[in-house]
Amino acid sequence: MRVTQSKSVVSQVEEILHGRIRDDTYPPGSRIPSESELSEEFGVSRATVRTVLAKLAATGLILRRQGDGTYVNSKIRETSANFGNLWDFVNLIESNGYKSSIKALSVGLRTATEQEMTALSIGPEEKMLSMARLFYADAQPVILANNAIPASYLCEEVDRIDGHLPIREILRRYCRQEIAFAITDIRSALASDEIKTIMGAGLGETVLELQLAFYSKDNLPLALGVNYFNDAILRLCLVQAWS
Amino acid sequence: MRVTQSKSVVSQVEEILHGRIRDDTYPPGSRIPSESELSEEFGVSRATVRTVLAKLAATGLILRRQGDGTYVNSKIRETSANFGNLWDFVNLIESNGYKSSIKALSVGLRTATEQEMTALSIGPEEKMLSMARLFYADAQPVILANNAIPASYLCEEVDRIDGHLPIREILRRYCRQEIAFAITDIRSALASDEIKTIMGAGLGETVLELQLAFYSKDNLPLALGVNYFNDAILRLCLVQAWS
DNA sequence: AAGTGGTCTAGACCACGAC
DNA sequence: TCGTGGTCTAGACCACTTA
């Protein structure tokens, strides 16, 4: 396998090894080649290989034992949610074993709420781009996602916006902004009548409420979100790994 | 500041920089010295400095901009929970601005439940060390934590166990096992009467239920936990950062 | 004793942003 | 243009596990 210059060497090697774990070239519980063997195979330095293996170990996908070797974690399915892709709902739904789809309920401008004015440090005259979307697991609605972006960030007309895109992609395309970090509050809540109507049968008495704030590298607040999550159907699953 | 050989150079530099952010030597929003300046100050290579800065950036504590510099993230309080220490409840309670304390409700042996036998791949004759503990924020109980460890892992007498220690420390001291990774399911639930009785006033209708499984580097399941979390009082807050 | 991962160095070159 | 962070290399030495 040769490595080209278009993407970074690290991310290329990462994709290859990730793929080998996914397709059982390296089966669960098995030992994968040593750092020196991998660095020789890919024609890269051992430091580069170590960077990749450290990333995979951080997600819990592999376990490393000094003096012994590196093993594929048999307790973690490749598909299971981990911290990095946790709020990637499409991925989350599919890793729960369903087919995912998105329905855009509404996309449009409105005035900012009190809460938004505080969180985004904007004035009362400022408009917000507000989006409501419903994520389905097979035919069952499981996540109601409300997101809002200050309209001043928009570089394009509102009616050109594709309501099916993830928030990260919307900010990238229509605002030319990149998310650097996000802060999430996780709460439990009683399912309101409105949510029960929208989410339909298969909803328990309670839902998970995820309150999100997205920021740029310049510490600029880019967007706010409130997501209602039907945890009777979907598992919200986190993996933590320590070195 | 000289660096000794007792701990790793990386962790020493990390502690120093972390401390400087905590005590406002590097105030929120300010630019911190460049990689070369830091490597010169500490007498370590630039690679070592980069390892430290990558760790801090992964927790969202600093923001790095190529061609510009490295800045202290003003949106993240040093004390706020991040992924690495998320299930460190003492830390979590104190980062919410309370004084934390722990009450051990019960510590003892019992037979394994069906669920535990499946999750731990053990037989019906196997005993479990079961612990119930209550975490307080000031005088208010906020987390009810139930943990169970297969009794076969124990190296010491049950009555010598200190019920106030965190699960990681209990496994270390009394079982000589180290946690390598953990899998958590987050759910919302109605507060049962039993929980209402234990947690008392200040509890909402719903609670967060955190179901945990801890594993060793050998992929051995070490312990299971079910935690009930009063999210009316305590914020469960996650920070994610992308490179 | 041999092989594994863990730590650290010194230096090269590149991409990007501010001035 | 200059200084910043981003990427990658080659190699040294150590700690640990296994045989």
PDB file of C-alpha atoms (C1' of nucleotides) in Angstrom, chain B residues 8-10 43-48 66-68 217, chain C residues 6-18:
ATOM      1  CA  SER B   8       7.408  11.904  32.737  1.00  0.00           C
ATOM      2  CA  VAL B   9       8.515  15.187  31.249  1.00  0.00           C
ATOM      3  CA  VAL B  10       5.250  15.508  29.366  1.00  0.00           C
ATOM      4  CA  GLY B  43      14.630  22.752  28.414  1.00  0.00           C
ATOM      5  CA  VAL B  44      12.678  20.128  26.487  1.00  0.00           C
ATOM      6  CA  SER B  45      12.221  19.463  22.789  1.00  0.00           C
ATOM      7  CA  ARG B  46       9.510  21.095  20.753  1.00  0.00           C
ATOM      8  CA  ALA B  47       7.946  17.671  20.198  1.00  0.00           C
ATOM      9  CA  THR B  48       7.405  17.289  23.927  1.00  0.00           C
ATOM     10  CA  GLN B  66      -1.729  28.125  12.647  1.00  0.00           C
ATOM     11  CA  GLY B  67       0.257  31.209  11.708  1.00  0.00           C
ATOM     12  CA  ASP B  68      -1.140  33.054  14.701  1.00  0.00           C
ATOM     13  CA  LYS B 217      -6.499  -3.620  29.343  1.00  0.00           C
TER      14      LYS B 217
ATOM     15  C1'  DG C   6       6.839   4.381  26.056  1.00  0.00           C
ATOM     16  C1'  DT C   7       9.593   8.571  26.082  1.00  0.00           C
ATOM     17  C1'  DC C   8      12.277  12.108  24.239  1.00  0.00           C
ATOM     18  C1'  DT C   9      15.438  14.535  21.131  1.00  0.00           C
ATOM     19  C1'  DA C  10      17.062  17.478  17.140  1.00  0.00           C
ATOM     20  C1'  DG C  11      16.120  18.965  13.128  1.00  0.00           C
ATOM     21  C1'  DA C  12      13.870  19.520   8.452  1.00  0.00           C
ATOM     22  C1'  DC C  13      10.291  21.395   5.767  1.00  0.00           C
ATOM     23  C1'  DC C  14       5.596  23.201   4.991  1.00  0.00           C
ATOM     24  C1'  DA C  15       1.169  26.130   5.391  1.00  0.00           C
ATOM     25  C1'  DC C  16      -0.772  29.904   7.161  1.00  0.00           C
ATOM     26  C1'  DG C  17      -1.611  34.560   9.298  1.00  0.00           C
ATOM     27  C1'  DA C  18      -0.240  39.088  10.668  1.00  0.00           C
TER      28       DA C  18
END
